[in-house]
CSV table of C-alpha atoms and ligand atoms in Angstrom, one decimal:
chain,number,residue,atom,x,y,z
A,1,MET,CA,-5.7,3.9,1.2
A,2,GLU,CA,-5.2,6.5,3.9
A,3,PRO,CA,-8.4,8.6,4.0
A,4,ASP,CA,-6.7,11.7,5.2
A,5,GLN,CA,-4.3,11.6,2.3
A,6,ASP,CA,-7.0,11.7,-0.3
A,7,ARG,CA,-10.3,12.8,1.1
A,8,GLU,CA,-11.6,14.6,-1.9
A,9,TYR,CA,-11.3,11.5,-4.2
A,10,LEU,CA,-12.7,9.2,-1.6
A,11,SER,CA,-15.7,11.4,-0.9
A,12,ALA,CA,-16.3,11.9,-4.6
A,13,HIS,CA,-16.6,8.1,-5.0
A,14,GLU,CA,-18.9,7.8,-2.0
A,15,ARG,CA,-21.1,10.5,-3.6
A,16,TYR,CA,-21.0,8.6,-6.9
A,17,ARG,CA,-22.1,5.4,-5.1
A,18,ALA,CA,-25.1,7.3,-3.6
A,19,LEU,CA,-25.9,9.0,-7.0
A,20,ARG,CA,-25.9,5.6,-8.8
A,21,ALA,CA,-28.6,4.4,-6.5
A,22,GLU,CA,-30.8,7.5,-7.1
A,23,PRO,CA,-33.4,7.4,-9.9
A,24,GLY,CA,-32.9,9.8,-12.8
A,25,LEU,CA,-30.0,12.1,-13.4
A,26,PRO,CA,-29.1,14.3,-10.4
A,27,VAL,CA,-28.5,18.0,-10.9
A,28,GLY,CA,-24.9,19.0,-10.3
A,29,MET,CA,-22.5,21.9,-10.2
A,30,GLY,CA,-24.8,24.5,-8.7
A,31,GLY,CA,-27.7,23.5,-10.9
A,32,ARG,CA,-25.9,23.9,-14.2
A,33,THR,CA,-25.4,20.3,-15.1
A,34,ARG,CA,-26.9,16.8,-14.9
A,35,THR,CA,-24.7,14.1,-13.6
A,36,VAL,CA,-24.5,10.7,-15.3
A,37,THR,CA,-23.0,8.1,-13.0
A,38,ARG,CA,-24.4,4.6,-14.0
A,39,TYR,CA,-22.4,2.4,-16.4
A,40,ASP,CA,-25.2,1.9,-18.9
A,41,ASP,CA,-26.1,5.6,-19.0
A,42,VAL,CA,-22.4,6.7,-19.4
A,43,ASP,CA,-21.9,4.3,-22.2
A,44,HIS,CA,-25.2,5.5,-23.9
A,45,VAL,CA,-24.3,9.2,-23.7
A,46,LEU,CA,-20.8,8.6,-25.1
A,47,ARG,CA,-22.1,6.6,-28.1
A,48,GLN,CA,-25.0,9.0,-29.1
A,49,ILE,CA,-22.8,11.5,-30.9
A,50,TRP,CA,-25.8,13.0,-32.8
A,51,GLU,CA,-27.5,13.9,-29.5
A,52,PHE,CA,-24.5,14.8,-27.2
A,53,GLY,CA,-21.9,17.1,-28.6
A,54,GLY,CA,-18.1,16.9,-28.0
A,55,SER,CA,-16.4,17.2,-24.6
A,56,MET,CA,-14.3,20.2,-25.3
A,57,GLY,CA,-17.1,22.3,-26.9
A,58,TYR,CA,-17.0,23.8,-30.4
A,59,ASN,CA,-15.9,27.2,-31.6
A,60,PRO,CA,-17.5,27.9,-35.0
A,61,ASP,CA,-15.2,30.9,-35.5
A,62,LEU,CA,-12.1,28.7,-35.8
A,63,PRO,CA,-11.2,27.6,-39.4
A,64,GLU,CA,-11.9,23.9,-40.2
A,65,GLU,CA,-8.2,23.1,-40.3
A,66,GLU,CA,-7.8,24.4,-36.7
A,67,GLN,CA,-10.7,22.3,-35.3
A,68,ILE,CA,-9.2,19.7,-32.9
A,69,LEU,CA,-10.3,16.1,-33.2
A,70,PRO,CA,-12.8,16.0,-30.2
A,71,SER,CA,-14.6,19.1,-31.5
A,72,ILE,CA,-14.9,18.4,-35.2
A,73,PRO,CA,-18.6,17.8,-36.1
A,74,GLU,CA,-19.6,14.6,-37.9
A,75,PRO,CA,-19.2,13.5,-40.5
A,76,ARG,CA,-15.8,15.2,-40.9
A,77,HIS,CA,-14.8,13.8,-37.4
A,78,GLY,CA,-15.2,10.3,-38.7
A,79,ARG,CA,-13.1,10.9,-41.7
A,80,ILE,CA,-10.2,12.5,-39.7
A,81,ARG,CA,-10.5,9.8,-37.1
A,82,ARG,CA,-9.8,7.2,-39.8
A,83,VAL,CA,-6.6,9.0,-40.6
A,84,ILE,CA,-5.5,9.3,-37.0
A,85,ASN,CA,-6.4,5.6,-36.3
A,86,GLY,CA,-4.3,4.6,-39.2
A,87,ALA,CA,-1.4,6.8,-38.1
A,88,ILE,CA,-1.2,5.3,-34.6
A,89,ALA,CA,-2.6,1.8,-35.3
A,90,PRO,CA,-1.2,-0.9,-33.0
A,91,SER,CA,0.8,-2.5,-35.9
A,92,ARG,CA,2.5,0.9,-36.4
A,93,LEU,CA,3.5,1.1,-32.8
A,94,LYS,CA,5.8,-1.9,-32.8
A,95,PRO,CA,9.1,0.2,-33.1
A,96,VAL,CA,8.0,2.3,-30.1
A,97,GLU,CA,8.1,-0.8,-27.8
A,98,PRO,CA,11.9,-1.3,-27.7
A,99,TYR,CA,12.4,2.5,-27.3
A,100,VAL,CA,10.1,2.7,-24.3
A,101,ARG,CA,11.7,-0.5,-22.8
A,102,ASP,CA,15.3,1.0,-23.1
A,103,LEU,CA,14.1,4.3,-21.7
A,104,THR,CA,12.4,2.6,-18.7
A,105,ARG,CA,15.5,0.5,-18.1
A,106,SER,CA,17.8,3.4,-18.1
A,107,ILE,CA,15.6,5.3,-15.7
A,108,LEU,CA,15.3,2.3,-13.4
A,109,THR,CA,19.1,2.0,-13.3
A,110,GLU,CA,19.2,5.5,-11.7
A,111,ILE,CA,16.3,5.2,-9.3
A,112,VAL,CA,16.3,1.5,-8.1
A,113,THR,CA,18.6,2.0,-5.1
A,114,GLY,CA,16.4,1.1,-2.1
A,115,GLU,CA,16.4,4.8,-1.1
A,116,ALA,CA,13.3,6.9,-1.2
A,117,VAL,CA,12.7,8.5,-4.6
A,118,ASP,CA,9.9,10.6,-6.0
A,119,VAL,CA,8.8,8.5,-8.9
A,120,VAL,CA,6.7,11.2,-10.5
A,121,PRO,CA,9.4,13.5,-11.9
A,122,THR,CA,11.9,10.6,-12.4
A,123,LEU,CA,9.7,7.9,-14.0
A,124,VAL,CA,6.1,8.9,-14.5
A,125,ASP,CA,6.6,12.3,-16.1
A,126,PRO,CA,9.3,11.5,-18.7
A,127,ILE,CA,8.0,8.3,-20.2
A,128,PRO,CA,4.8,9.5,-21.9
A,129,VAL,CA,6.4,12.6,-23.4
A,130,ARG,CA,9.5,10.7,-24.6
A,131,ALA,CA,7.3,8.0,-26.1
A,132,MET,CA,5.4,10.7,-27.8
A,133,THR,CA,8.7,12.3,-29.1
A,134,PHE,CA,9.7,9.0,-30.6
A,135,THR,CA,6.2,8.1,-32.0
A,136,PHE,CA,5.8,11.4,-33.8
A,137,GLY,CA,9.3,11.8,-35.0
A,138,ILE,CA,10.4,14.8,-32.9
A,139,PRO,CA,14.2,15.1,-33.1
A,140,GLU,CA,15.9,13.5,-30.0
A,141,GLU,CA,17.9,16.6,-29.3
A,142,ASP,CA,14.7,18.7,-28.9
A,143,ALA,CA,13.3,16.3,-26.3
A,144,ASP,CA,13.8,18.7,-23.4
A,145,ARG,CA,12.3,21.6,-25.2
A,146,PHE,CA,9.5,19.5,-26.5
A,147,ARG,CA,8.7,18.4,-22.9
A,148,ARG,CA,8.8,21.9,-21.6
A,149,MET,CA,6.4,23.2,-24.3
A,150,SER,CA,4.0,20.3,-24.0
A,151,ASP,CA,3.8,20.7,-20.2
A,152,GLU,CA,3.2,24.4,-20.6
A,153,MET,CA,0.5,23.7,-23.2
A,154,VAL,CA,-1.2,21.2,-20.8
A,155,GLU,CA,-1.2,23.9,-18.1
A,156,ASN,CA,-3.1,26.4,-20.3
A,157,SER,CA,-5.3,23.9,-21.9
A,158,THR,CA,-8.6,25.2,-20.6
A,159,GLU,CA,-8.3,28.1,-23.0
A,160,VAL,CA,-8.2,25.8,-26.1
A,161,MET,CA,-11.7,26.6,-27.3
A,162,THR,CA,-11.1,30.3,-27.3
A,163,THR,CA,-7.6,30.5,-28.7
A,164,GLY,CA,-7.5,27.3,-30.8
A,165,ILE,CA,-4.8,24.8,-30.1
A,166,GLY,CA,-2.2,26.8,-32.1
A,167,GLY,CA,-2.9,29.9,-30.1
A,168,LEU,CA,-2.6,28.0,-26.8
A,169,HIS,CA,1.2,27.9,-27.1
A,170,PRO,CA,2.5,29.9,-30.1
A,171,GLU,CA,6.1,28.8,-29.6
A,172,PHE,CA,5.1,25.2,-29.7
A,173,SER,CA,2.8,25.7,-32.6
A,174,ASP,CA,5.6,27.5,-34.6
A,175,TYR,CA,8.0,24.6,-33.7
A,176,VAL,CA,5.6,22.0,-35.0
A,177,ASP,CA,5.0,24.1,-38.1
A,178,GLU,CA,8.7,24.1,-38.8
A,179,LEU,CA,9.0,20.3,-38.3
A,180,ILE,CA,6.1,19.8,-40.8
A,181,ALA,CA,7.6,22.2,-43.3
A,182,GLU,CA,11.0,20.4,-43.1
A,183,ARG,CA,9.2,17.0,-43.6
A,184,LEU,CA,7.4,18.3,-46.6
A,185,ARG,CA,10.7,19.2,-48.2
A,186,MET,CA,12.1,15.7,-47.7
A,187,THR,CA,12.0,13.1,-50.4
A,188,ASP,CA,12.7,10.1,-48.2
A,189,ARG,CA,10.6,10.7,-45.0
A,190,PRO,CA,11.0,8.7,-41.8
A,191,ASN,CA,8.2,6.3,-41.0
A,192,ASP,CA,6.5,7.9,-38.0
A,193,VAL,CA,3.2,9.5,-37.1
A,194,MET,CA,4.1,12.9,-38.5
A,195,THR,CA,4.9,11.5,-41.9
A,196,ARG,CA,1.7,9.4,-41.9
A,197,LEU,CA,-0.4,12.5,-41.1
A,198,ILE,CA,1.4,14.5,-43.8
A,199,GLU,CA,0.9,11.7,-46.4
A,200,ALA,CA,-2.7,10.9,-45.3
A,201,ASP,CA,-5.4,10.7,-47.9
A,202,LEU,CA,-8.6,12.4,-46.9
A,203,ASP,CA,-11.0,11.6,-49.7
A,204,GLY,CA,-8.3,12.1,-52.3
A,205,GLN,CA,-6.9,15.2,-50.6
A,206,PRO,CA,-3.9,15.5,-48.2
A,207,LEU,CA,-4.4,17.3,-44.8
A,208,SER,CA,-3.2,20.9,-45.0
A,209,PRO,CA,0.0,21.6,-43.0
A,210,VAL,CA,-2.1,23.5,-40.5
A,211,ALA,CA,-4.5,20.6,-40.1
A,212,VAL,CA,-1.5,18.2,-39.5
A,213,ARG,CA,-0.2,20.6,-36.9
A,214,THR,CA,-3.6,20.9,-35.2
A,215,GLN,CA,-4.1,17.1,-34.9
A,216,MET,CA,-0.5,16.5,-33.8
A,217,MET,CA,-0.9,19.1,-31.1
A,218,ILE,CA,-4.2,17.6,-29.8
A,219,LEU,CA,-2.7,14.1,-29.8
A,220,ILE,CA,0.2,15.4,-27.7
A,221,LEU,CA,-2.1,17.4,-25.4
A,222,ALA,CA,-4.5,14.5,-24.9
A,223,GLY,CA,-1.9,11.8,-24.4
A,224,ASN,CA,0.5,13.4,-21.9
A,225,GLU,CA,-1.1,13.9,-18.6
A,226,THR,CA,-3.6,11.1,-19.0
A,227,THR,CA,-0.8,8.5,-19.4
A,228,ARG,CA,1.2,10.1,-16.5
A,229,ASN,CA,-1.9,9.7,-14.4
A,230,LEU,CA,-2.2,6.0,-15.3
A,231,LEU,CA,1.5,5.4,-14.5
A,232,GLY,CA,1.3,7.2,-11.1
A,233,ASN,CA,-1.9,5.5,-10.1
A,234,LEU,CA,-0.5,2.1,-11.1
A,235,LEU,CA,2.6,2.6,-8.9
A,236,TYR,CA,0.6,3.8,-6.0
A,237,SER,CA,-1.6,0.7,-6.2
A,238,LEU,CA,1.4,-1.6,-6.3
A,239,ALA,CA,3.1,0.1,-3.4
A,240,ARG,CA,0.0,-0.5,-1.2
A,241,ALA,CA,-0.4,-4.1,-2.2
A,242,PRO,CA,2.8,-6.1,-1.9
A,243,GLY,CA,1.0,-9.3,-2.8
A,244,LEU,CA,0.1,-7.8,-6.2
A,245,PHE,CA,3.7,-7.0,-7.0
A,246,ALA,CA,4.8,-10.5,-6.0
A,247,GLU,CA,2.2,-11.9,-8.3
A,248,LEU,CA,3.4,-9.6,-11.1
A,249,ARG,CA,7.0,-10.9,-10.5
A,250,ARG,CA,5.8,-14.5,-10.8
A,251,ASP,CA,4.2,-14.0,-14.2
A,252,PRO,CA,5.0,-10.5,-15.6
A,253,THR,CA,3.6,-11.1,-19.1
A,254,THR,CA,0.1,-12.1,-18.2
A,255,VAL,CA,-0.3,-10.2,-14.9
A,256,ALA,CA,1.1,-6.8,-16.2
A,257,GLU,CA,-1.9,-6.5,-18.6
A,258,ALA,CA,-4.4,-7.4,-16.0
A,259,ILE,CA,-2.9,-4.8,-13.5
A,260,VAL,CA,-3.0,-2.1,-16.2
A,261,GLU,CA,-6.7,-2.8,-17.0
A,262,GLU,CA,-7.7,-2.9,-13.3
A,263,SER,CA,-5.8,0.3,-12.5
A,264,LEU,CA,-7.6,2.0,-15.5
A,265,ARG,CA,-10.9,0.7,-14.1
A,266,ILE,CA,-10.5,1.5,-10.4
A,267,ASP,CA,-8.7,4.8,-10.9
A,268,ALA,CA,-9.9,6.2,-14.2
A,269,PRO,CA,-7.1,8.8,-15.2
A,270,VAL,CA,-9.9,10.9,-16.7
A,271,GLN,CA,-12.7,10.8,-14.2
A,272,SER,CA,-15.3,12.8,-16.1
A,273,LEU,CA,-16.1,14.2,-19.5
A,274,PHE,CA,-18.7,16.8,-20.4
A,275,ARG,CA,-21.2,16.7,-23.2
A,276,THR,CA,-23.8,19.2,-24.4
A,277,CYS,CA,-27.2,18.1,-25.6
A,278,LEU,CA,-27.5,19.0,-29.3
A,279,LYS,CA,-31.3,18.4,-29.3
A,280,PRO,CA,-34.0,17.3,-26.8
A,281,THR,CA,-33.2,13.8,-25.7
A,282,THR,CA,-33.5,11.3,-22.9
A,283,VAL,CA,-31.2,9.3,-20.7
A,284,GLY,CA,-33.2,6.5,-19.1
A,285,ASP,CA,-36.4,8.3,-18.0
A,286,THR,CA,-34.9,11.7,-17.7
A,287,GLU,CA,-35.7,14.2,-20.4
A,288,LEU,CA,-33.0,16.7,-21.3
A,289,ASP,CA,-33.4,20.0,-23.2
A,290,THR,CA,-31.1,21.2,-26.0
A,291,ASP,CA,-28.0,22.8,-24.5
A,292,THR,CA,-28.1,20.9,-21.2
A,293,VAL,CA,-24.6,20.1,-20.1
A,294,VAL,CA,-24.1,16.6,-18.7
A,295,GLN,CA,-21.2,15.5,-16.6
A,296,VAL,CA,-20.3,12.0,-17.7
A,297,CYS,CA,-18.6,10.3,-14.8
A,298,LEU,CA,-16.3,7.6,-16.2
A,299,GLY,CA,-14.8,6.9,-12.8
A,300,SER,CA,-18.2,6.2,-11.4
A,301,ALA,CA,-19.3,4.0,-14.3
A,302,ASN,CA,-16.2,1.9,-13.7
A,303,ARG,CA,-17.3,1.2,-10.1
A,304,ASP,CA,-20.9,0.4,-10.9
A,305,ASN,CA,-21.7,-2.9,-9.1
A,306,THR,CA,-24.3,-3.8,-11.8
A,307,LYS,CA,-21.3,-4.2,-14.1
A,308,PHE,CA,-18.3,-5.1,-11.9
A,309,ASP,CA,-18.4,-7.4,-8.8
A,310,ASP,CA,-16.8,-5.9,-5.7
A,311,PRO,CA,-16.2,-2.7,-7.7
A,312,ASP,CA,-14.0,-1.0,-5.0
A,313,GLU,CA,-11.6,-4.0,-4.9
A,314,PHE,CA,-8.5,-4.1,-7.0
A,315,ARG,CA,-8.8,-7.6,-8.6
A,316,ILE,CA,-6.9,-9.0,-11.5
A,317,ASP,CA,-9.1,-12.0,-12.0
A,318,ARG,CA,-12.0,-10.2,-13.7
A,319,THR,CA,-13.4,-11.8,-16.8
A,320,ASN,CA,-14.7,-8.4,-18.0
A,321,GLN,CA,-11.5,-6.6,-17.3
A,322,ARG,CA,-11.5,-4.5,-20.4
A,323,ASP,CA,-15.1,-3.3,-20.2
A,324,HIS,CA,-14.1,-0.2,-18.2
A,325,LEU,CA,-14.9,3.1,-19.8
A,326,SER,CA,-11.6,4.9,-19.0
A,327,PHE,CA,-10.9,5.4,-22.7
A,328,GLY,CA,-14.4,6.5,-23.4
A,329,ALA,CA,-16.7,4.7,-25.8
A,330,GLY,CA,-18.2,5.1,-29.3
A,331,PRO,CA,-16.7,7.2,-32.1
A,332,HIS,CA,-14.6,9.4,-29.8
A,333,ILE,CA,-13.0,6.5,-28.0
A,334,CYS,CA,-9.4,7.2,-27.3
A,335,PRO,CA,-7.1,6.6,-30.3
A,336,GLY,CA,-4.1,6.6,-28.0
A,337,ALA,CA,-5.2,3.7,-25.9
A,338,THR,CA,-2.8,1.1,-27.4
A,339,LEU,CA,0.2,3.4,-26.8
A,340,ALA,CA,-0.8,4.2,-23.2
A,341,ARG,CA,-1.4,0.5,-22.4
A,342,MET,CA,1.9,-0.4,-24.0
A,343,GLU,CA,3.8,2.2,-21.9
A,344,ALA,CA,2.2,1.0,-18.7
A,345,ARG,CA,2.8,-2.7,-19.4
A,346,ILE,CA,6.5,-2.0,-20.2
A,347,VAL,CA,7.0,-0.1,-17.0
A,348,LEU,CA,5.4,-3.0,-15.0
A,349,GLU,CA,7.5,-5.6,-16.9
A,350,GLN,CA,10.7,-3.7,-16.2
A,351,LEU,CA,9.9,-3.2,-12.6
A,352,ALA,CA,9.2,-6.9,-12.2
A,353,ASP,CA,12.6,-7.6,-13.7
A,354,ARG,CA,14.6,-5.0,-11.7
A,355,VAL,CA,12.8,-4.6,-8.4
A,356,SER,CA,12.2,-7.1,-5.6
A,357,ALA,CA,9.7,-4.9,-3.6
A,358,ILE,CA,8.0,-1.6,-3.9
A,359,ARG,CA,7.1,0.3,-0.7
A,360,LEU,CA,5.8,3.7,0.2
A,361,ALA,CA,8.6,5.8,1.7
A,362,PRO,CA,7.7,6.1,5.3
A,363,ASP,CA,8.1,9.8,5.9
A,364,GLN,CA,6.8,11.3,2.7
A,365,ASP,CA,3.1,11.3,1.9
A,366,PRO,CA,2.0,11.1,-1.7
A,367,GLU,CA,0.6,14.3,-3.2
A,368,PHE,CA,-2.4,14.0,-5.4
A,369,ALA,CA,-3.3,16.3,-8.3
A,370,GLN,CA,-6.4,18.3,-7.5
A,371,PHE,CA,-9.4,16.0,-8.1
A,372,PHE,CA,-12.0,17.3,-10.4
A,373,VAL,CA,-12.0,15.5,-13.7
A,374,ALA,CA,-8.7,13.7,-13.4
A,375,ARG,CA,-7.1,11.2,-11.0
A,376,GLY,CA,-3.3,11.3,-10.7
A,377,LEU,CA,-0.3,12.0,-8.5
A,378,LYS,CA,2.0,15.0,-8.3
A,379,HIS,CA,4.5,13.4,-6.0
A,380,LEU,CA,4.9,9.7,-5.0
A,381,TRP,CA,7.9,8.8,-2.8
A,382,LEU,CA,8.7,5.1,-3.0
A,383,ARG,CA,11.5,2.7,-2.0
A,384,LEU,CA,12.3,0.4,-4.9
A,385,GLU,CA,14.4,-2.5,-3.6
A,386,PRO,CA,16.8,-3.8,-6.1
A,387,ALA,CA,16.1,-7.4,-7.3
B,401,HEM,C1,-4.1,6.4,-20.0
B,401,HEM,C2,-4.1,7.2,-20.9
B,401,HEM,C3,-5.2,7.8,-21.6
B,401,HEM,C4,-6.5,8.0,-21.1
B,401,HEM,C5,-7.1,7.5,-19.8
B,401,HEM,C6,-7.3,8.6,-22.2
B,401,HEM,C7,-8.6,8.9,-22.1
B,401,HEM,C8,-9.4,9.4,-23.2
B,401,HEM,C9,-10.8,9.5,-23.2
B,401,HEM,C10,-11.7,9.2,-22.0
B,401,HEM,C11,-11.2,10.0,-24.4
B,401,HEM,C12,-12.6,10.2,-24.9
B,401,HEM,C13,-12.9,11.7,-24.9
B,401,HEM,C14,-14.4,11.9,-25.3
B,401,HEM,O1,-15.1,11.0,-25.6
B,401,HEM,O2,-14.7,13.1,-25.3
B,401,HEM,C15,-10.0,10.2,-25.1
B,401,HEM,C16,-9.9,10.7,-26.4
B,401,HEM,C17,-8.7,11.1,-27.0
B,401,HEM,N1,-7.5,10.7,-26.7
B,401,HEM,FE1,-6.9,9.7,-25.0
B,401,HEM,N2,-6.4,8.9,-23.2
B,401,HEM,C18,-5.2,8.4,-22.9
B,401,HEM,C19,-4.1,8.4,-23.7
B,401,HEM,C20,-4.0,9.0,-24.9
B,401,HEM,C21,-2.8,9.1,-25.8
B,401,HEM,C22,-1.5,8.4,-25.4
B,401,HEM,C23,-3.1,9.8,-26.9
B,401,HEM,C24,-2.3,10.2,-28.1
B,401,HEM,C25,-1.3,9.5,-28.5
B,401,HEM,C26,-4.5,10.2,-26.7
B,401,HEM,C27,-5.2,11.0,-27.6
B,401,HEM,C28,-6.6,11.2,-27.6
B,401,HEM,C29,-7.3,12.0,-28.6
B,401,HEM,C30,-6.7,12.8,-29.7
B,401,HEM,C31,-8.7,11.9,-28.2
B,401,HEM,C32,-9.9,12.5,-29.0
B,401,HEM,C33,-10.5,11.5,-29.9
B,401,HEM,C34,-11.7,11.9,-30.6
B,401,HEM,O3,-12.4,12.9,-30.1
B,401,HEM,O4,-12.1,11.3,-31.6
B,401,HEM,N3,-5.0,9.7,-25.6
B,401,HEM,N4,-8.9,9.8,-24.4
């Protein structure tokens, strides 16, 4: 990696390495937070949901049906999670696979020319949002509008706790409401995530249309940029390691999965989560008061050398490959992980089929998204040589 291209990220990881070696939980962000960097501590905080409250905060003024999944207090969170898990269970995602494969193929037909191409707007950005469109049952002809609205929602997402997710983007919210109303009028509904949420049984009751809209919108919000970050990070790693791509081409089926996991580990698309102490508690020997905010550094945990050998090396031969914490851990663990992994695997398999070599374009530096809690690329110019 070229240090001048990405100083912020590299220095954050140097700092994490130093912090992991310090005893206790260092104070961070101008004294307002405690920083959790070691693997075991990160895993502990994420699992102790009765001691550490949700990463996006909680607004008690919002009605129950407008509370988004990460903020719903237990035990209701657990009940809604079962509905969401059922709606996007791996077995339900089978029809998405050929759709994403065809989509990737048609994009590669356009961009695999051997000329420099920015793969972020052409490949990385469209795939997660189009996969989402298909998975949820958004009409194909609305794909562009859906993409624009979901991007705009991501841009404003820091306001979600104040406005509620519906208030974040009223046009999008009204659009989803209309789709749900239309579905409710249908007698023979298509088999997709929207229908499954509408027909879900929550202790003998259906979810209200507003609750369906709320959870659909948080799934879209949470799954878009995260998956893009994964795809961009993956492509950047491949471009810098020609041997890795050659290995992928030799055995795409096995190697693709290993590369996806290793990319998730070494470049966690979500680098940090935040939690607030709900009561006095401890992490290791450190005592924390109620309302203390902790920064839970997933990116750091994934490079803890007590858990992963040679943690700064991209290696696809790890036996504990899936132990990274990039999808979180415990009851809030990412429900979209199967979908994200599937998209990334398909992109790799299709590249292995259509491309003989991936190189960084010589005159155009990659541009990274601002590093704070995420790791991703805004622009990545590559030369994809046709196979
Ligand atoms: C590479 C892609 C992805 C990454 C790295 C990622 C990462 C994460 C992480 C770290 C969490 C835990 C948050 C916490 O504990 O506070 C999470 C939760 C969540 N993710 Fe993902 N995610 C990805 C893709 C997706 C996709 C595709 C979807 C939707 C289809 C999705 C929907 C959600 C939702 C709704 C939650 C909240 C779960 C809860 O609070 O119970 N994510 N994700």
